[in-house]
Short mmCIF file of C-alpha atoms in Angstrom, two decimals:
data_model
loop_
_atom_site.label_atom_id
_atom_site.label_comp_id
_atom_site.label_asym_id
_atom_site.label_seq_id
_atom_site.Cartn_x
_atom_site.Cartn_y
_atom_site.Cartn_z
CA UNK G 1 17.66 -4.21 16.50
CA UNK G 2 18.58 -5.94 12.90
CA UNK G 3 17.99 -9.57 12.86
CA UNK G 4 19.76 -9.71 9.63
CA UNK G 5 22.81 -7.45 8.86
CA UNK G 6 25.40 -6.98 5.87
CA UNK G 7 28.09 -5.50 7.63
CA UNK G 8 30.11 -4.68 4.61
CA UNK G 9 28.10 -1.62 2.78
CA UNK G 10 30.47 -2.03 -0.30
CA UNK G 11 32.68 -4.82 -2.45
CA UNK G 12 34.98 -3.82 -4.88
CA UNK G 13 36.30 -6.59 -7.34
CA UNK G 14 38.25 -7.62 -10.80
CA UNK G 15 36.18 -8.36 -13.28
CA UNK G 16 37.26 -12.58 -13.58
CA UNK G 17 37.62 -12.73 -9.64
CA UNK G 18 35.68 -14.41 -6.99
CA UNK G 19 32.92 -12.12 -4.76
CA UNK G 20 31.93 -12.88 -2.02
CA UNK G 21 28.79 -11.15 -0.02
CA UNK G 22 28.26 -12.16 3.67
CA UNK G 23 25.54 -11.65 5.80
CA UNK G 24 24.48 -12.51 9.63
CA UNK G 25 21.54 -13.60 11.39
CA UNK G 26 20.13 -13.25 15.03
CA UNK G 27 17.16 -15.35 14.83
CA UNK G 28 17.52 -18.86 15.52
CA UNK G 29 13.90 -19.06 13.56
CA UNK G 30 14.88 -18.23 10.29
CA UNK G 31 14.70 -21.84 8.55
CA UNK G 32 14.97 -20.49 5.10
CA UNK G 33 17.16 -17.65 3.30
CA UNK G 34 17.80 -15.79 -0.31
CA UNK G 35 19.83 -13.28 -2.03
CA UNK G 36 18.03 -10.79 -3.89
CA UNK G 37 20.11 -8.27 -6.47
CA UNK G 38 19.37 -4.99 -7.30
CA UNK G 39 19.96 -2.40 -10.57
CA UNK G 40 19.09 1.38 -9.80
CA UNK G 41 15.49 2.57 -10.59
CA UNK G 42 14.46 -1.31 -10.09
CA UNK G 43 13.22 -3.47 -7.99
CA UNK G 44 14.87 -6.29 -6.32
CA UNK G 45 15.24 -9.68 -8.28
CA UNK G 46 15.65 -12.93 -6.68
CA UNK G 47 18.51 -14.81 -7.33
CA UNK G 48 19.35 -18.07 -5.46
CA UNK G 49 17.82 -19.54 -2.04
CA UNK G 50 18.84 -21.95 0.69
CA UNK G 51 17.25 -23.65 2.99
CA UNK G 52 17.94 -24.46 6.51
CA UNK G 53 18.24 -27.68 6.04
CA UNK G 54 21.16 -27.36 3.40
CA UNK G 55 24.75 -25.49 3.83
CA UNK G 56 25.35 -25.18 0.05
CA UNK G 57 23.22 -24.44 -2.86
CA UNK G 58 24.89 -23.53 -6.09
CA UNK G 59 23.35 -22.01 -9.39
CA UNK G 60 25.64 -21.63 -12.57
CA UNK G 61 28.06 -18.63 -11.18
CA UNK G 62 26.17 -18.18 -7.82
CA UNK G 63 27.00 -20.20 -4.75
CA UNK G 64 25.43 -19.85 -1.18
CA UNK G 65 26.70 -21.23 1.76
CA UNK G 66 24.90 -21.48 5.20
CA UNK G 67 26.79 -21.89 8.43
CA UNK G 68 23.82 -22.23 10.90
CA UNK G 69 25.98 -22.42 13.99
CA UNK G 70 27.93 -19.04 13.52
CA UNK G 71 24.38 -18.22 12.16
CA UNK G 72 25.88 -16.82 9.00
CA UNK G 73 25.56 -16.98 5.05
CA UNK G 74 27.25 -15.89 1.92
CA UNK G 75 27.35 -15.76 -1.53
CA UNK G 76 30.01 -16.34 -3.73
CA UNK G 77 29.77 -15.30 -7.50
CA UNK G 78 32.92 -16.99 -9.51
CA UNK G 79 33.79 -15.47 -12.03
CA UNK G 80 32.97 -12.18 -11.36
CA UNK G 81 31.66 -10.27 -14.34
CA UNK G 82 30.62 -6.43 -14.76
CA UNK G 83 26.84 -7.08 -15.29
CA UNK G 84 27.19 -8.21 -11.38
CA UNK G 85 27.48 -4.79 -9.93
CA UNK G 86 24.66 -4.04 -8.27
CA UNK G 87 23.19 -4.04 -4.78
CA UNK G 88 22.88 -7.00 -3.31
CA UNK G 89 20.32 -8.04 -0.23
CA UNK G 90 20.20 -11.11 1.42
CA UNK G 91 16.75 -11.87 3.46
CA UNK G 92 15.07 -14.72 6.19
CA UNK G 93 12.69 -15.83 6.83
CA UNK G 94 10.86 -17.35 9.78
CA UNK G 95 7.67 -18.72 7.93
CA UNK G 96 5.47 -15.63 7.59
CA UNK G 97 7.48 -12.65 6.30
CA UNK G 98 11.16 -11.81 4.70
CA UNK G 99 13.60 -9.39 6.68
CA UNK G 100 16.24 -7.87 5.04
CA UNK G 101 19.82 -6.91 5.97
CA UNK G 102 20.88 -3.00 4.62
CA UNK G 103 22.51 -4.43 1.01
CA UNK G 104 25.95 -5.21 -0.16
CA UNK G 105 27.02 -2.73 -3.59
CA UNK G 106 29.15 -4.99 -5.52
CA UNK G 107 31.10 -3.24 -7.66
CA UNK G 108 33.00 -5.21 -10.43
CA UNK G 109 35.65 -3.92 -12.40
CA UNK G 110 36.71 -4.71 -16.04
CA UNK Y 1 2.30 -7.73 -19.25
CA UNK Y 2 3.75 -9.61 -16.84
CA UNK Y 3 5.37 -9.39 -13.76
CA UNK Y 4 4.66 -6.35 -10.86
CA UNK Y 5 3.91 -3.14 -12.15
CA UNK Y 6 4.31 0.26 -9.60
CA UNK Y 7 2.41 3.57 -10.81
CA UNK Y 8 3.49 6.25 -10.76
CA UNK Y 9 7.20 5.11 -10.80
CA UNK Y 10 7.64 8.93 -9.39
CA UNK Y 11 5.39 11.48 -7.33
CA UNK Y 12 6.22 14.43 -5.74
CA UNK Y 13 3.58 15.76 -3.12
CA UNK Y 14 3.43 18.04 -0.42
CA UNK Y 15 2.22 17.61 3.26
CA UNK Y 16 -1.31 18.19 2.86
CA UNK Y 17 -1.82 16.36 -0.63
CA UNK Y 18 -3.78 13.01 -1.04
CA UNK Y 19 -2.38 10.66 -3.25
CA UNK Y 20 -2.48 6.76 -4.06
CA UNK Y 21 0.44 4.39 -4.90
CA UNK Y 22 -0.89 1.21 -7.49
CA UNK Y 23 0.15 -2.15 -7.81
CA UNK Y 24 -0.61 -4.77 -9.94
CA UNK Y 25 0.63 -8.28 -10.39
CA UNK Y 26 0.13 -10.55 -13.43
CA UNK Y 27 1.55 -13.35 -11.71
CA UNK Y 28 -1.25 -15.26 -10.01
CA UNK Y 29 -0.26 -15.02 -6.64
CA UNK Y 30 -2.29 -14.37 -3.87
CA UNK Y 31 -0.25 -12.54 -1.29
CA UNK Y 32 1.11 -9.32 -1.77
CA UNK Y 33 3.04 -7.00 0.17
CA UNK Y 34 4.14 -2.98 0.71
CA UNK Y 35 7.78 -2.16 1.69
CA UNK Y 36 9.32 0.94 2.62
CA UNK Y 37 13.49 1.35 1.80
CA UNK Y 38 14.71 4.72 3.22
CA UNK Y 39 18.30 5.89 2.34
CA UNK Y 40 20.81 3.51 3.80
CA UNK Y 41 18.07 1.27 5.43
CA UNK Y 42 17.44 -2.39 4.92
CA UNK Y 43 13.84 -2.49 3.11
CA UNK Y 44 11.13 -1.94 5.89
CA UNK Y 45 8.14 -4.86 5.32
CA UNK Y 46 4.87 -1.98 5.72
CA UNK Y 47 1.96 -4.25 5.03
CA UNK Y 48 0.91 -7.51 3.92
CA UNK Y 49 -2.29 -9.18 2.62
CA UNK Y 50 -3.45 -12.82 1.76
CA UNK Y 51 -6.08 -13.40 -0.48
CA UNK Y 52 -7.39 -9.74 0.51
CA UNK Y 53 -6.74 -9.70 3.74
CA UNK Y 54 -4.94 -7.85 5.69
CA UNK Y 55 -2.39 -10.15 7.65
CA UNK Y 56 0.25 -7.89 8.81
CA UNK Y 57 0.49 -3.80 9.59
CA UNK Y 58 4.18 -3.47 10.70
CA UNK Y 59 3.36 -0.79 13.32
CA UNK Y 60 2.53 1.76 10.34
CA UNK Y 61 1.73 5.13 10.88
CA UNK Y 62 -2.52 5.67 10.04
CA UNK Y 63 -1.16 8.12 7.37
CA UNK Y 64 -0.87 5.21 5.02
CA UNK Y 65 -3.85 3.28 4.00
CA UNK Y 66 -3.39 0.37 2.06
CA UNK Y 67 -6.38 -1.32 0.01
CA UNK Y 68 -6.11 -4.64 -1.58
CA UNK Y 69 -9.32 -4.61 -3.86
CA UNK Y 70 -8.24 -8.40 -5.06
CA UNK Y 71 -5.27 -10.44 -5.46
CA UNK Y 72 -3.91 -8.94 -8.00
CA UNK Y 73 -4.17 -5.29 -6.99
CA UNK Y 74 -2.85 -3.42 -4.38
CA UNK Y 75 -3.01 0.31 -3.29
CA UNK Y 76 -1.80 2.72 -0.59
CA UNK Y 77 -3.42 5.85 0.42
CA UNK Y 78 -1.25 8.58 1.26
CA UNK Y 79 -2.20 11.90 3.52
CA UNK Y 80 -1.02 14.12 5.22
CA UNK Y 81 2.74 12.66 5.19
CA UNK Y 82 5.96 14.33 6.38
CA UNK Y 83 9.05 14.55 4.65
CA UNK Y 84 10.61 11.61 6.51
CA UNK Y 85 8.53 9.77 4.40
CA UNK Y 86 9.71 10.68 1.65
CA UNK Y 87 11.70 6.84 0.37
CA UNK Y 88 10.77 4.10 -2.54
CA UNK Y 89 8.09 2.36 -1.85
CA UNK Y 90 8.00 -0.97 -3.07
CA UNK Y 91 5.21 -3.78 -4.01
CA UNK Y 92 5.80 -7.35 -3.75
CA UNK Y 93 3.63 -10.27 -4.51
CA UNK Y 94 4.20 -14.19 -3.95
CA UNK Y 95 2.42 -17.38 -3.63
CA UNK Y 96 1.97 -17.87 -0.31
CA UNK Y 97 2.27 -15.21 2.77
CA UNK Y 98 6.01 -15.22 2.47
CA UNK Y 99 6.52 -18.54 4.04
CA UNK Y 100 10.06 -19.53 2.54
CA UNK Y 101 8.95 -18.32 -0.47
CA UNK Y 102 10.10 -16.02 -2.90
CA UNK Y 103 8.99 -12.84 -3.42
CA UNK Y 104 8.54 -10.98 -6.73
CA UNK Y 105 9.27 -6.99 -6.58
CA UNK Y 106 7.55 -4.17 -8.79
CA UNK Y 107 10.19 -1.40 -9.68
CA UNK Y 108 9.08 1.23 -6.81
CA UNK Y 109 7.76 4.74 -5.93
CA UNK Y 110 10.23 7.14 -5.71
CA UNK Y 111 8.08 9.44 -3.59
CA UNK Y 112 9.46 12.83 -2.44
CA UNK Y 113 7.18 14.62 0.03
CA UNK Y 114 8.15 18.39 0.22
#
């Protein structure tokens, strides 16, 4: 049973355009969430947080938005640029340890 | 160097080998943590350990040992595995036992197990 899923494997956009990722949560615990981005043959790099006590946090391109009673978030990167593509994860936690929904490949086109 | 560092970024073993996966961190952090990502599968949180100890085994098959010598290394034993097992493995370290915090990834395993 996945506490946190990214029901959308895939995102194709125009290189200028706005993305947007989503992901959804089951557990009411989770006071505390992040994005995490991806390049083959790397490892995951953080890239913006929120906490449960916010519903927006923005960083230069990257916005993410937390709607606690749908128990949903998403991330919005404006403008969209081909350096973005990549895999994106988004993650809880519930004080201890992160879980991770399946990923998100962004795919941005010039 | 800085950062998480994986060796060997690749291995290739079969069923009855022994081998060891190495992590080190140059960050300063004192928890650090294994994760399994199989093909189309969010990343699987394996083990993790604060200030050398062992807080969490996620219900992880005895086949993989993990050591954590001192905060800033980290190992895992491998025998006997299956090919199922074959996936990246990934190292993470942060400051705290994951409590809200970010975590910082090494660049995987690829491990194939024939």
């Amino acid at each position: 049973d996945q506490q946190v899923k990214q029901n959308s494997p895939s995102l194709s956009v125009q290189e200028g355009r706005i993305s947007i990722l989503n992901c959804d949560y089951t557990n009411s615990m989770f006071d505390y969430f992040l994005w995490y981005k991806k390049y083959p043959a790397e490892g995951p790099t953080f890239l913006i947080s929120i906490s449960s006590i916010k519903d927006k946090n923005e960083d230069g391109r990257f916005t993410v938005f937390l709607n606690k009673s749908a128990k949903h978030l998403s991330l919005h990167i404006v403008p969209s640029q081909p350096g973005d593509s990549a895999v994106y994860f988004c993650a809880a936690s519930a004080g201890n340890m992160l879980t991770f929904g399946g990923g998100t490949r962004l795919m941005v086109k010039p | 160097e800085t950062g998480v560092t994986q060796t060997p970024r690749h291995l290739v073993m079969g069923m009855t080998n022994k081998k060891s996966l190495k992590c080190e961190q140059h960050l300063g952090h004192n928890a650090m943590y294994w994760y399994k990502q199989s093909a189309k599968k969010p990343l699987e949180l394996m083990f993790v350990y604060n200030f050398k100890e062992q807080t969490e085994n996620n219900s992880v098959p005895s086949r993989f040992s993990p050591e954590c010598p001192n905060s800033s290394h980290l190992f895992l034993h491998l025998h006997t595995l299956q090919p199922e097992d074959s996936a990246l493995y990934l190292c993470a370290s942060s400051h705290d036992r994951g409590g809200g915090g970010e975590q910082f990834f090494g660049p995987g395993t690829r491990l194939t197990v024939l």
